[in-house]
Each structure stands twice: as structure tokens, then as C-alpha cells.
PDB file of C-alpha atoms in Angstrom:
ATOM      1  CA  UNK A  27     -30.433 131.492 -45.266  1.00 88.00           C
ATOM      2  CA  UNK A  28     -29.733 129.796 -42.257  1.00 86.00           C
ATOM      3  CA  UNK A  29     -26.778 127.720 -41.677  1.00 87.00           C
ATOM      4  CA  UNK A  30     -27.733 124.882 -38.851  1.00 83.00           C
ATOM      5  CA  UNK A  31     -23.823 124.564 -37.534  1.00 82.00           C
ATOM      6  CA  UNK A  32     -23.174 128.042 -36.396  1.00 83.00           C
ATOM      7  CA  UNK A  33     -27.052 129.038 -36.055  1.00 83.00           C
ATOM      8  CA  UNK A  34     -25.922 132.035 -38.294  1.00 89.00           C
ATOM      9  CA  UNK A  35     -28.464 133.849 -40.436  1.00 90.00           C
ATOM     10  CA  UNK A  36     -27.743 135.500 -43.810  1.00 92.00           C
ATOM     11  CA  UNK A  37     -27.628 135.580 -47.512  1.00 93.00           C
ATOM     12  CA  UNK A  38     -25.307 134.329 -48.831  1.00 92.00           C
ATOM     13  CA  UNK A  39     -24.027 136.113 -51.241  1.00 94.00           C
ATOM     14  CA  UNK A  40     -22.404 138.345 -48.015  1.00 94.00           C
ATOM     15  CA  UNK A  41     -19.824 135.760 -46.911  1.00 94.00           C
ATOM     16  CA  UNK A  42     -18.173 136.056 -50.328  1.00 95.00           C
ATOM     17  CA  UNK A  43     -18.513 139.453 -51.012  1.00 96.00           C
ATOM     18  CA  UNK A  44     -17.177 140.102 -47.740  1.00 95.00           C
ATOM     19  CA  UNK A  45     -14.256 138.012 -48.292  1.00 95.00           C
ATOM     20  CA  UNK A  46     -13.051 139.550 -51.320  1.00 96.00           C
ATOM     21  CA  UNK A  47     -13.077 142.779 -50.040  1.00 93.00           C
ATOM     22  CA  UNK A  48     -10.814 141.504 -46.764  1.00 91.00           C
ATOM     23  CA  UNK A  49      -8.698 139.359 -48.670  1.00 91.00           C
ATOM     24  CA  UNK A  50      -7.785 140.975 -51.468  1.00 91.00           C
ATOM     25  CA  UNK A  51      -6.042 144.359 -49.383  1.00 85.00           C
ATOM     26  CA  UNK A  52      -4.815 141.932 -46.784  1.00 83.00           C
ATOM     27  CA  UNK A  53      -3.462 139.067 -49.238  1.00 84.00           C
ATOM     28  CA  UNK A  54      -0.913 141.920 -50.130  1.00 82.00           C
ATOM     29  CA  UNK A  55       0.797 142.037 -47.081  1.00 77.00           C
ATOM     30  CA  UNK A  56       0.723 138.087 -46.836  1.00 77.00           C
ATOM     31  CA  UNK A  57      -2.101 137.835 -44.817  1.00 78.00           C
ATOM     32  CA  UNK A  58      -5.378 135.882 -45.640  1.00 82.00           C
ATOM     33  CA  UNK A  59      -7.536 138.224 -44.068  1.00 82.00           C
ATOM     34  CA  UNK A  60      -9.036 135.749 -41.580  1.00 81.00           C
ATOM     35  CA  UNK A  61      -8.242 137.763 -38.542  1.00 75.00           C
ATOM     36  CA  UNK A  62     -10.780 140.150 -39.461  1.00 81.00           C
ATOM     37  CA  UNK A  63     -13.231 137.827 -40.877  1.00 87.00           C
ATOM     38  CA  UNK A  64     -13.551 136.784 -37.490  1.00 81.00           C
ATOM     39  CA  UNK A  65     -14.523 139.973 -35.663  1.00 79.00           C
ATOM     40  CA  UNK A  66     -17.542 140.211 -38.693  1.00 88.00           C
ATOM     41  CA  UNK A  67     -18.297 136.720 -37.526  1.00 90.00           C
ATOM     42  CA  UNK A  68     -18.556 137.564 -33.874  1.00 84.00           C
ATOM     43  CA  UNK A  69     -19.559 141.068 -33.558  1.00 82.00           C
ATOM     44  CA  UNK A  70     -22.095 140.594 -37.404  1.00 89.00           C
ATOM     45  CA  UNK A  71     -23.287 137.840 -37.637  1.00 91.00           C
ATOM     46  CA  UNK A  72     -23.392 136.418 -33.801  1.00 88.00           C
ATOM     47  CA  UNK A  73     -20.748 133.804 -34.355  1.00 88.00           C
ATOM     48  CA  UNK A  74     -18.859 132.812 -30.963  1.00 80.00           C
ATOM     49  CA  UNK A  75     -18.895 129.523 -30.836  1.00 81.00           C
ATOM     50  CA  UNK A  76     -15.301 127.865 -30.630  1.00 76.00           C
ATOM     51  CA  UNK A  77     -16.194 126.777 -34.129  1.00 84.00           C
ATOM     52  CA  UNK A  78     -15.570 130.233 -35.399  1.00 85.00           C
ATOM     53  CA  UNK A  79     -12.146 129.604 -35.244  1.00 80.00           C
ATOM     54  CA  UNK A  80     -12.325 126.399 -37.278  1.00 85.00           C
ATOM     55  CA  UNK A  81     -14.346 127.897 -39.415  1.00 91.00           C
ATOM     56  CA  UNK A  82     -12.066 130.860 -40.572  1.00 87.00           C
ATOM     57  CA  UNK A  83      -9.030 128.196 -40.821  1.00 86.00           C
ATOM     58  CA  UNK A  84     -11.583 126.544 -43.545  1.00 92.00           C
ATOM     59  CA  UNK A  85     -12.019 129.655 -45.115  1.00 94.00           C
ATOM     60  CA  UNK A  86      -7.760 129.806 -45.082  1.00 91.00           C
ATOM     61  CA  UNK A  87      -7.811 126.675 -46.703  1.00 93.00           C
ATOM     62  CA  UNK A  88     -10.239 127.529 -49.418  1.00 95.00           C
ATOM     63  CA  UNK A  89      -8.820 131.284 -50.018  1.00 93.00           C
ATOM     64  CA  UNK A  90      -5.115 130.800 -50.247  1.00 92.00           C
ATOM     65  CA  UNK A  91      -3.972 128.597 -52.795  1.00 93.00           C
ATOM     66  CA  UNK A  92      -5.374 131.297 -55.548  1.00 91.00           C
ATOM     67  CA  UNK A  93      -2.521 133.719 -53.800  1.00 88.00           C
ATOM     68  CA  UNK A  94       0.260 131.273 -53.310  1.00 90.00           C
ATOM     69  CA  UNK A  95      -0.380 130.337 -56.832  1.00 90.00           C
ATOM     70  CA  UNK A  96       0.336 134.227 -58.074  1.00 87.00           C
ATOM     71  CA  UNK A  97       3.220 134.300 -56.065  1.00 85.00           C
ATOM     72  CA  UNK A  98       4.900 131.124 -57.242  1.00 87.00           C
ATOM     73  CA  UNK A  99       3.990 132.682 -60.753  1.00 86.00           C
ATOM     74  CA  UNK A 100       5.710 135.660 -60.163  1.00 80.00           C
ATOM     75  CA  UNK A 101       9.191 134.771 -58.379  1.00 81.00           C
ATOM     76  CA  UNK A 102       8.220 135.609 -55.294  1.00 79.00           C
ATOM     77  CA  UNK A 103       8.015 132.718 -52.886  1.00 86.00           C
ATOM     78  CA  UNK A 104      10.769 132.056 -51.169  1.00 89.00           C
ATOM     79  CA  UNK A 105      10.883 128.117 -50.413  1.00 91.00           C
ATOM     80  CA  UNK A 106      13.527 127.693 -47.860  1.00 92.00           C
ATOM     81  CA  UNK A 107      11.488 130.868 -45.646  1.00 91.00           C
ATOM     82  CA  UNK A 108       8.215 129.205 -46.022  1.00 90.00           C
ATOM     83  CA  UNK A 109       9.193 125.041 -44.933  1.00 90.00           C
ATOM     84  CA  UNK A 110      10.793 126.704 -41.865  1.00 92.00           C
ATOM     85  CA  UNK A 111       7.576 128.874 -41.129  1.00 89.00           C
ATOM     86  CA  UNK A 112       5.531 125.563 -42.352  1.00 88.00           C
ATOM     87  CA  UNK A 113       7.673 123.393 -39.437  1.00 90.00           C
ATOM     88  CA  UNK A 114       7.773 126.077 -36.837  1.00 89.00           C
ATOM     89  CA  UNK A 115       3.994 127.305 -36.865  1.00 86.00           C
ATOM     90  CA  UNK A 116       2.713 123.807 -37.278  1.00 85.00           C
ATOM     91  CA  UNK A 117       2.905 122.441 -33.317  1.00 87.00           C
ATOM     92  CA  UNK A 118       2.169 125.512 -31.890  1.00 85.00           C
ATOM     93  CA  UNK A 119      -1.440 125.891 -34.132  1.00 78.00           C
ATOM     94  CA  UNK A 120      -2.311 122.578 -33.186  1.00 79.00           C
ATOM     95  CA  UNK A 121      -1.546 123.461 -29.210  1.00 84.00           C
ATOM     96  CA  UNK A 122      -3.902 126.521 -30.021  1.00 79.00           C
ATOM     97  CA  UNK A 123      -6.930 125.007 -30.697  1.00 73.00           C
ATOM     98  CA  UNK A 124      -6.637 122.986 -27.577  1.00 78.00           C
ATOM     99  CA  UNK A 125      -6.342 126.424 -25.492  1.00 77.00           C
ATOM    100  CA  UNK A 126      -9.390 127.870 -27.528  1.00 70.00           C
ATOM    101  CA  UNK A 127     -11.059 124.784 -26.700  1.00 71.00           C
ATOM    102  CA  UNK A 128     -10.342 123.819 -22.732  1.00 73.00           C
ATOM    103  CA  UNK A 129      -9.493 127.769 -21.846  1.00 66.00           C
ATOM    104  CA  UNK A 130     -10.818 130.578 -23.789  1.00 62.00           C
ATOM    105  CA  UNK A 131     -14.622 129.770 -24.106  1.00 59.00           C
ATOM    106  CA  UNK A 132     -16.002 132.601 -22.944  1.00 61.00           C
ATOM    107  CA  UNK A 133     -16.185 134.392 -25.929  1.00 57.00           C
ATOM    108  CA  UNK A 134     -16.159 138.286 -24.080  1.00 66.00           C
ATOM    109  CA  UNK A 135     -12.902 136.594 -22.837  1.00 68.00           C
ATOM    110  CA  UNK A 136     -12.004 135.650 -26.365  1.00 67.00           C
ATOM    111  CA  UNK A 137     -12.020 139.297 -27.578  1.00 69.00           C
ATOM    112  CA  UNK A 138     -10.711 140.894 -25.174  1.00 78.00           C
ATOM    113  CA  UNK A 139      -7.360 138.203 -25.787  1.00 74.00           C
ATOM    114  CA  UNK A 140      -7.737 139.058 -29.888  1.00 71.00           C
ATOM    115  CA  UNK A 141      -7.920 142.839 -29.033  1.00 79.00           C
ATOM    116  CA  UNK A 142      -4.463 142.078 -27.221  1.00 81.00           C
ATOM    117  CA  UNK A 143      -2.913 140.124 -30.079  1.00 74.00           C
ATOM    118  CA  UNK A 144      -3.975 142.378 -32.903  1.00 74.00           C
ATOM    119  CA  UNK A 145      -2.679 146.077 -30.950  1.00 84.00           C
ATOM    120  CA  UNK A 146       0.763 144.058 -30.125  1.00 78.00           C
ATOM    121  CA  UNK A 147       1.066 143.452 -33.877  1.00 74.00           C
ATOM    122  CA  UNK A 148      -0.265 147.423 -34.770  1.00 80.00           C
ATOM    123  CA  UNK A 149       2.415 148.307 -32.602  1.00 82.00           C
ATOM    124  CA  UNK A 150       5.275 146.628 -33.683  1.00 75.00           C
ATOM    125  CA  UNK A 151       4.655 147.384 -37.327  1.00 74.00           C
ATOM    126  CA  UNK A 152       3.836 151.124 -36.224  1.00 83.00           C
ATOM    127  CA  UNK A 153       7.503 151.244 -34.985  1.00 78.00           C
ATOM    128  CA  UNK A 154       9.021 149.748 -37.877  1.00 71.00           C
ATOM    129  CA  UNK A 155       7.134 152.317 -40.298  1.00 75.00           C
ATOM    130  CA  UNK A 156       8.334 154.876 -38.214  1.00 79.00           C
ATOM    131  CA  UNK A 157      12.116 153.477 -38.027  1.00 71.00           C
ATOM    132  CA  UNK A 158      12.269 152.652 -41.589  1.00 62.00           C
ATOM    133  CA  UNK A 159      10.384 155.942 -42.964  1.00 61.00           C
ATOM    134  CA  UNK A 160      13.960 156.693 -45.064  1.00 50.00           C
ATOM    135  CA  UNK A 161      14.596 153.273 -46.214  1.00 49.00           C
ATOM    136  CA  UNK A 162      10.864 152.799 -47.747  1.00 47.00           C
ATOM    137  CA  UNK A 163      11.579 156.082 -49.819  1.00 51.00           C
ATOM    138  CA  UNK A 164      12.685 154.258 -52.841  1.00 47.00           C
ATOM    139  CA  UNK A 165       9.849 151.478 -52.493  1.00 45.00           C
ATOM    140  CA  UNK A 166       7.438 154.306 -52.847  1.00 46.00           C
ATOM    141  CA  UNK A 167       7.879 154.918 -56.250  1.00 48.00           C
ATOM    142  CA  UNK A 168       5.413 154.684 -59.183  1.00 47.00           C
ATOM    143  CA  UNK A 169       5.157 151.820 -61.159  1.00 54.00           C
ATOM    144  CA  UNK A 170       5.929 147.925 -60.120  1.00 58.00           C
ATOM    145  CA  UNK A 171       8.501 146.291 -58.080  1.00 56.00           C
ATOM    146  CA  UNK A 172      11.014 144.354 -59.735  1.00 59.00           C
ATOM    147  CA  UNK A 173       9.822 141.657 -57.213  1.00 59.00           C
ATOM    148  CA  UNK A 174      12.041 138.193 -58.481  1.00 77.00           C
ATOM    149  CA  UNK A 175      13.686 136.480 -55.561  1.00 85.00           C
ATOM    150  CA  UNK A 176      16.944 134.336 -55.863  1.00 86.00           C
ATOM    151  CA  UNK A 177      17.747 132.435 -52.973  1.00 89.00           C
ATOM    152  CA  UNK A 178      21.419 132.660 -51.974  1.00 89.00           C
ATOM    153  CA  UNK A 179      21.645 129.866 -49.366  1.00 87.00           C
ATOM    154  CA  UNK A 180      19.615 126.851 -47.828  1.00 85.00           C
ATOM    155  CA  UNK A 181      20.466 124.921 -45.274  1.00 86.00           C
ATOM    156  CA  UNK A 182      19.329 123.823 -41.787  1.00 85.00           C
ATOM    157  CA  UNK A 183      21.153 126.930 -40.112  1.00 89.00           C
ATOM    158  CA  UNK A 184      20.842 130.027 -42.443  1.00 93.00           C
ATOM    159  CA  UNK A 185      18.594 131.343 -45.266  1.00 93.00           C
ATOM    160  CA  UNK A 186      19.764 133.707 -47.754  1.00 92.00           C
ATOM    161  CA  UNK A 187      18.362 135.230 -50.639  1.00 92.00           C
ATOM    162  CA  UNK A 188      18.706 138.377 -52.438  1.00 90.00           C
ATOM    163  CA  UNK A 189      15.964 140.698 -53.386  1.00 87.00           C
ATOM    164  CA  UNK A 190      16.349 144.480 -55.646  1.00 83.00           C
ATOM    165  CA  UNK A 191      19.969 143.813 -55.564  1.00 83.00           C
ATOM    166  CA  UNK A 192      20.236 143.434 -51.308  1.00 88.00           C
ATOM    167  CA  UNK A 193      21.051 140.407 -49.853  1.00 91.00           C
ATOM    168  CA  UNK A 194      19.049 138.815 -46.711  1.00 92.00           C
ATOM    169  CA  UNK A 195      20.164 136.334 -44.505  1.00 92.00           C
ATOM    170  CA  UNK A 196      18.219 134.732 -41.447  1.00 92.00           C
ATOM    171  CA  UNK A 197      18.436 131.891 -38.924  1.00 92.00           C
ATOM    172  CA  UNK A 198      16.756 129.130 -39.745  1.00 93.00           C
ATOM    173  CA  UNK A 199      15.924 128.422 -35.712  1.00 93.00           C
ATOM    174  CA  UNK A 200      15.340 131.697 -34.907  1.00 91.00           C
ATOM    175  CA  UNK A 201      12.211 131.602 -37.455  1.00 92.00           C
ATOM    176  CA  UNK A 202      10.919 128.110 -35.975  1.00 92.00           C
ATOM    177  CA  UNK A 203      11.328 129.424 -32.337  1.00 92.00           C
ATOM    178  CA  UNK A 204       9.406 133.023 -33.349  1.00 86.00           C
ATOM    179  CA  UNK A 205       7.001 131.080 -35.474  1.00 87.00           C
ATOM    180  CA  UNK A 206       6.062 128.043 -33.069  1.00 90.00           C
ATOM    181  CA  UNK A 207       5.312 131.116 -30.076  1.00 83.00           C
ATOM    182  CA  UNK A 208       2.989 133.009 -33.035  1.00 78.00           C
ATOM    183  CA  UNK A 209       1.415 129.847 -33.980  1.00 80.00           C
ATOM    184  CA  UNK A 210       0.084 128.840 -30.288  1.00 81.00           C
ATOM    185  CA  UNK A 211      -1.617 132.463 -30.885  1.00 75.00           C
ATOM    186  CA  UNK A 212      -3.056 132.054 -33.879  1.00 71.00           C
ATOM    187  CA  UNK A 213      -4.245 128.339 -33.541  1.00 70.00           C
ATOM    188  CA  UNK A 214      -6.536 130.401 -30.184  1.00 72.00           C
ATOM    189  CA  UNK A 215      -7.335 132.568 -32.825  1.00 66.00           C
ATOM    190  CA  UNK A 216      -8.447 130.688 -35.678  1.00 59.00           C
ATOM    191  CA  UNK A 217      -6.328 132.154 -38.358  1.00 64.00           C
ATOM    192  CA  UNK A 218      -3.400 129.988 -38.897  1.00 61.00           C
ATOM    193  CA  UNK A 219      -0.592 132.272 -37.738  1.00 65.00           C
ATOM    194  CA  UNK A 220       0.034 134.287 -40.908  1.00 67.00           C
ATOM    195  CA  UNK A 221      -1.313 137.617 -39.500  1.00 68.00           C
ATOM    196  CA  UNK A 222       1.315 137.781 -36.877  1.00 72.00           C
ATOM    197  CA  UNK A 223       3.527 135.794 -38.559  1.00 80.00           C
ATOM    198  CA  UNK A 224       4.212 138.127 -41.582  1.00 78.00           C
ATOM    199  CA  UNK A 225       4.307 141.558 -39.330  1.00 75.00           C
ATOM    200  CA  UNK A 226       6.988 139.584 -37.183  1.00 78.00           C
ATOM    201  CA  UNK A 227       9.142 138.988 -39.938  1.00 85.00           C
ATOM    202  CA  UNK A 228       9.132 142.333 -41.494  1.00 81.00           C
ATOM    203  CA  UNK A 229       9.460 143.961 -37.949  1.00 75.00           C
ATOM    204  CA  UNK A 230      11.825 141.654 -36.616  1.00 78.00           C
ATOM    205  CA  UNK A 231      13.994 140.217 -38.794  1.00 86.00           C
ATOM    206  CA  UNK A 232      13.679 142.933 -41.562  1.00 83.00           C
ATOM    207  CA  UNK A 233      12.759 141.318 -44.345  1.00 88.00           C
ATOM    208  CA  UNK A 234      10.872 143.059 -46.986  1.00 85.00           C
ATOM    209  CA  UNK A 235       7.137 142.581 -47.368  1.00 80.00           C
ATOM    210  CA  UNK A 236       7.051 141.759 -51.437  1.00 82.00           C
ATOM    211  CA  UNK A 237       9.032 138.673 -49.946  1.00 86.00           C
ATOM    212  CA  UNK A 238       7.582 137.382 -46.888  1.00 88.00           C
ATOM    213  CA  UNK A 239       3.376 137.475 -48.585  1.00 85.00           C
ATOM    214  CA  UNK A 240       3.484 134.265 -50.208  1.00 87.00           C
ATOM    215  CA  UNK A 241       5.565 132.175 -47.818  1.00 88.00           C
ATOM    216  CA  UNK A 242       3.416 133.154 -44.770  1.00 87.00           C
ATOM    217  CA  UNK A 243       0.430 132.726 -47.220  1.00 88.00           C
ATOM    218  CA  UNK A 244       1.574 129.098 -47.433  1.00 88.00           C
ATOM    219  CA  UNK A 245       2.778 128.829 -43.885  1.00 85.00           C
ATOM    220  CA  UNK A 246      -1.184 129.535 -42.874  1.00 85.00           C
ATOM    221  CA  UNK A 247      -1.913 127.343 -45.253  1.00 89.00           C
ATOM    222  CA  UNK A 248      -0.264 124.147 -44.209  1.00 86.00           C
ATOM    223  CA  UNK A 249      -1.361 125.317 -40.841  1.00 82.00           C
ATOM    224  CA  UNK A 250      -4.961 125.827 -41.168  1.00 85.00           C
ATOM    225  CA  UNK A 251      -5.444 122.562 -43.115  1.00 89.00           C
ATOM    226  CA  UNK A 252      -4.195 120.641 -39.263  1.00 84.00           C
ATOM    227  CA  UNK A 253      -6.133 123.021 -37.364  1.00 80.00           C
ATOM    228  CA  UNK A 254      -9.413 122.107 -39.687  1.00 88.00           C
ATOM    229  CA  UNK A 255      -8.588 118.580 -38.632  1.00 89.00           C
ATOM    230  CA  UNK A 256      -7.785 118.789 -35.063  1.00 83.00           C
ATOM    231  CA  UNK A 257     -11.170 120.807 -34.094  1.00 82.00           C
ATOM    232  CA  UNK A 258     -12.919 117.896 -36.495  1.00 89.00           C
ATOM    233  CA  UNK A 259     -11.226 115.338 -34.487  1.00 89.00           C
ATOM    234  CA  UNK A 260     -11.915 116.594 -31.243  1.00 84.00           C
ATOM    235  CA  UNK A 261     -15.069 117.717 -31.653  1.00 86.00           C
ATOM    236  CA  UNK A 262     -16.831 114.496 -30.752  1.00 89.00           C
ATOM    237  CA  UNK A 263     -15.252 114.880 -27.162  1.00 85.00           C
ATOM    238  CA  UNK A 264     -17.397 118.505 -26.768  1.00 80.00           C
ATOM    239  CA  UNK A 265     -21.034 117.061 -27.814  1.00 82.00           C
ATOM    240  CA  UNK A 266     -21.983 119.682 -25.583  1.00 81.00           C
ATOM    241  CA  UNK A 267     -20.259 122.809 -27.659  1.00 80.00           C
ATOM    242  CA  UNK A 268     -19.482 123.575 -31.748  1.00 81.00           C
ATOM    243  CA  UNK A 269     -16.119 122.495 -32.256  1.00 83.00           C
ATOM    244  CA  UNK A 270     -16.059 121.507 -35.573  1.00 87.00           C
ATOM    245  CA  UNK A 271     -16.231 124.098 -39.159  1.00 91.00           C
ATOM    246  CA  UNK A 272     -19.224 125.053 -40.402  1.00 93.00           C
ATOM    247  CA  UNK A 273     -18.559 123.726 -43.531  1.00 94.00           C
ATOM    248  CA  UNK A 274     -20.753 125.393 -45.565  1.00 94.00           C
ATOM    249  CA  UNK A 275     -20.165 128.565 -44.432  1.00 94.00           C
ATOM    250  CA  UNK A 276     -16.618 128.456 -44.558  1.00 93.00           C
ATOM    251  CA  UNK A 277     -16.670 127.480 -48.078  1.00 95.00           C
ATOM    252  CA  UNK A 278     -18.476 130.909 -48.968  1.00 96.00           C
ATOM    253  CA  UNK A 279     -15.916 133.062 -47.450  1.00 96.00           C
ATOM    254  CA  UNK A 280     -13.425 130.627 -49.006  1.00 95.00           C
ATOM    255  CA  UNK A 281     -14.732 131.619 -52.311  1.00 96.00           C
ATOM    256  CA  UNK A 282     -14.489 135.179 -52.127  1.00 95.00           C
ATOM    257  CA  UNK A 283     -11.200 135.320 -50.379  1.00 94.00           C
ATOM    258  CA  UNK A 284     -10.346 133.397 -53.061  1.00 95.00           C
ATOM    259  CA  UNK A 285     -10.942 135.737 -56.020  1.00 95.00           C
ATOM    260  CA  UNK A 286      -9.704 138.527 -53.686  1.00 93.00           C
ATOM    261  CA  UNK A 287      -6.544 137.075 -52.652  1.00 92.00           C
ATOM    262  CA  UNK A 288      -5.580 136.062 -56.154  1.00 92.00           C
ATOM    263  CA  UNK A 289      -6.137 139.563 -57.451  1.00 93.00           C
ATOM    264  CA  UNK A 290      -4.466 141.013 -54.095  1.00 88.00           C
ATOM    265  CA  UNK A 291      -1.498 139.217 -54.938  1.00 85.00           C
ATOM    266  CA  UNK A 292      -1.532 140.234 -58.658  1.00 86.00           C
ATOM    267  CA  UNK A 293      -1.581 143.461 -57.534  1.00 86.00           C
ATOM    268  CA  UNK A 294       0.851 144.123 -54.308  1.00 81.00           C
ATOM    269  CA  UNK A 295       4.078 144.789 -56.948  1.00 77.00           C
ATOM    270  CA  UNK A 296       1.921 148.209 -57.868  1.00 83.00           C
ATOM    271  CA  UNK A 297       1.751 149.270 -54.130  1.00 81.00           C
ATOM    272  CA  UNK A 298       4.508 150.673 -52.612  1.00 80.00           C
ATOM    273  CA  UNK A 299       5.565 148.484 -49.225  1.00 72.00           C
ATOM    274  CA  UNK A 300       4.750 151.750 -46.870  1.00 79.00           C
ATOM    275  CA  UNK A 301       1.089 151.834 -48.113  1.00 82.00           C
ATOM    276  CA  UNK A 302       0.498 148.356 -47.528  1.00 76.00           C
ATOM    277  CA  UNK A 303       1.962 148.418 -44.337  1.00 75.00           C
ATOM    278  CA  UNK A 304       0.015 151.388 -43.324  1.00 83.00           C
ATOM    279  CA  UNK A 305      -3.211 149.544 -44.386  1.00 78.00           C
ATOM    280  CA  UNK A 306      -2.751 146.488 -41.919  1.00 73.00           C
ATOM    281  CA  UNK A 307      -2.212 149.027 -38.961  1.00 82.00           C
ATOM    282  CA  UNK A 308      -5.680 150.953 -40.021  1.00 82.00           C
ATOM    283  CA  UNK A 309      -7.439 148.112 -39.744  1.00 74.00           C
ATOM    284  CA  UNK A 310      -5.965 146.115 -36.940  1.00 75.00           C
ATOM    285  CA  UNK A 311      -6.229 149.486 -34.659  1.00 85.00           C
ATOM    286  CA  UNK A 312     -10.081 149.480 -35.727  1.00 79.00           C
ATOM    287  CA  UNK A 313     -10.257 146.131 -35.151  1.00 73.00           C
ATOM    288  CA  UNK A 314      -8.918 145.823 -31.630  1.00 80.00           C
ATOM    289  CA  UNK A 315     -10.228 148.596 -30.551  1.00 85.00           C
ATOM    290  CA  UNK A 316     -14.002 148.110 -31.476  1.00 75.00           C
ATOM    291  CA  UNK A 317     -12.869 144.319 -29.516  1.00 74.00           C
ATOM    292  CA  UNK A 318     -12.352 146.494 -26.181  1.00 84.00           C
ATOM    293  CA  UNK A 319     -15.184 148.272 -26.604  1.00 80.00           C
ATOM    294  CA  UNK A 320     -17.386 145.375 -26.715  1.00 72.00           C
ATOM    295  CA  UNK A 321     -15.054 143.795 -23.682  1.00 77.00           C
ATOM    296  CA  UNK A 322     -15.903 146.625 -21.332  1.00 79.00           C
ATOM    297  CA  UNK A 323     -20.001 147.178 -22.348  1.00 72.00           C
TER     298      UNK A 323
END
């Protein structure tokens, strides 16, 4: 099947099937999966227009609310967290896909500047494994994770919420400032923010994982939805490149990430935080370093 906006050629029953097998390991972790939809976009399917990246924030917008949904079902979204990831991530996505547009077309360029992003985030959740290896003792135990939040405080300076009987407590600008500088990244990248945004908030302000999933699931939401509409918008000033989604195709991965993401987050309380963790930096090494690869052919 051939889909006339990205000149991509498949069946399609891959897109979804792909999808749900992304989403539904990354979804756990808070991610959609979208930054590694995009290297099987590029590097399978020939994909490199800028449009890629509109394209995966379509899929975003498609995929997440099944996740979000199992999270607010569960306890486990924490409100206050996700409005100031929502209203820090926001401007910088939208000064992302202006970059990706005017800067980064050059899409060898473009991977060897994903292959960057995606080892700095391995990294930093590498050292936080390592640091924490004592502390995630008791989260690796059988059986599910009491995972019900209660939030503590909300206000325009702190937010606090406790979580298995610890209490949390972070700055309210210190997550806008952390999550504007992520979301210029991730609006070059196409994926909203949430990949970096969730690893960041584990690493650096040491919050758990069962508690950051659903609000940077919604952050990349809210996100991806102004992203979708600033390529569309611009688009007609680039008659000479694809700017906008490819709708259809989008859709398809939407579809599977959205089965896979809802059973992802139905699932994470079963996985112990360490395993997850050690997931994302499996496949984000792979990822970035197949990306350099390519770079220097």
C-alpha cells in the first residue's frame, strides 16, 4: 500500500503491529514510544522527510489517551506534576518544529542529533540505576505496586505528594525551566518531549517512575496535539518540502500504540521500577547507536 504523503510503501497491517509492540514496553516507563517509531520510519521504511516528525506527534495523539486513561483509573496521575510539564514543554515543542524545519533538514544530520539526544538520556538513567541499585531493592519484589498517589501540596511554587508511604516534594519552576529546554528537543524530534522528559524526572529530581508515566504521557500529549498543528500551519510556507502529517499513516501507528499503551499501562504495577528502567536503556543504546552507524557510512 502506498501512502502518497510520505511516498512510504507497506502493508498496513505493520504500522500497527509495530506500534503495539513499541508502545506497550515503553508506555510503562511513561513514554509513548514515538522516539523509536521514528528510527523504523527513517532507517525501514525510508521516511526522512521533516514530516516524519509530525507524523509520530500524530501517532502521540492517537496512542496516548488509552494510557492516560489507565492511569487516571488507577490513582496514578499526578495533576499538579503534569499542568506544570503541560506549561513548561509546550513553548519549547512549538520552537522545535521551527528548528527541524529551517535547521535540521538534512536528515544524515538529523540522526546523527537523535543519536546525541537518545545516549544523553541512556546515560543519565544508566547512572541513576547504578546510584539507586539499594533503594530499588524493595520495588523489585513480586507481585503489584501499591501504586495510589495523594498529592500533599499544590501551588505555584512547590508540588508534593506522597507515594508507598514517602513523601515528594518539587519546584514547580524548576520543572517548567527543565521541561521547556527538553521540549525544544523533542519538538526537533517529533516526539513531544515525554521520552526525555520522564528519564529527567526520575534522574533528576528523583521521583519514582510508577508516578511520573502518566503525567509525562499527558504532558506529550498536550504537546504533540500543538506540534500536529504548527507543522500543518506552516506547511504551506515549504511547498517545496513535506511538512505536514501523513495523516493516514499516523493514524495506523496511532492505533496500535493505542492498544499497546493501554495494556502497557495496565501492566507497569507488575514490573518492578529497575526492569523497566533497564528496558528504556536497552533500547535507546540500540537505537542511538545503529543512528551513528548510519551517520558515519
Amino acid at each position: 500500500m502506498l501512502f502518497p504523503i510520505s511516498g512510504v510503501t507497506v502493508d498496513p497491517w505493520i504500522p500497527p503491529l509495530v506500534a503495539f509492540v513499541i508502545s506497550f514496553f515503553t508506555s510503562m516507563g511513561g513514554i509513548s514510544g514515538a522516539f523509536l517509531l521514528l528510527p523504523f520510519q527513517m532507517s525501514v521504511l525510508g521516511y526522512t522527510h521533516p514530516s516524519v516528525s509530525s507524523t509520530n506527534q500524530l501517532y502521540n495523539i492517537v496512542a496516548i489517551p488509552s494510557g492516560v486513561y489507565r492511569y487516571c483509573k488507577e490513582g496514578r496521575m499526578v495533576w499538579p506534576l503534569t499542568w506544570a510539564v503541560v506549561l513548561g514543554t509546550l513553548p519549547g515543542v512549538l520552537i522545535g518544529a521551527f528548528v527541524r524545519v529551517t535547521g535540521l533538514r538534512d536528515p544524515r544530520n538529523f540522526k546523527l542529533f537523535a543519536a546525541a539526544v537518545i545516549f544523553y538520556i541512556a546515560g543519565k538513567m544508566v547512572k541513576d540505576l547504578l546510584k539507586r541499585q539499594a533503594a530499588t531493592k524493595s520495588a523489585a519484589k513480586s507481585g503489584p505496586v501499591d501504586a495510589t498517589v495523594t498529592v500533599t501540596q499544590r501551588d505555584f511554587k512547590r508540588i508534593g505528594y506522597t507515594f508507598q508511604g514517602t513523601q515528594y516534594d518539587v519546584s514547580v519552576m524548576g520543572i517548567m525551566i527543565l521541561c521547556f529546554v527538553v521540549g525544544i528537543i523533542g519538538g526537533i524530534y517529533g516526539i513531544g518531549g515525554g521520552a526525555i522528559i520522564a528519564p529527567f524526572l526520575v534522574t533528576f529530581f528523583g521521583l519514582p517512575v510508577y508516578t511520573v508515566a502518566g503525567a509525562a504521557l499527558m504532558g506529550t500529549f498536550v504537546t504533540s496535539v500543538a506540534g500536529v498543528a504548527f507543522y500543518t500551519a506552516i506547511s504551506p510556507l515549504y511547498p517545496q518540502m513535506s511538512v505536514a502529517p501523513d495523516w493516514l499513516l499516523g493514524v495506523l501507528f496511532g492505533l496500535g500504540g493505542m492498544a499497546g499503551m493501554y495494556l502497557g499501562a495496565r501492566c507497569q504495577k507488575f514490573v518492578p521500577a529497575k526492569a523497566i528502567k533497564w528496558m528504556l536503556v536497552v533500547i535507546m543504546f540500540g537505537t542511538a547507536s545503529k543512528y551513528v552507524v548510519e551517520f558515519f557510512k
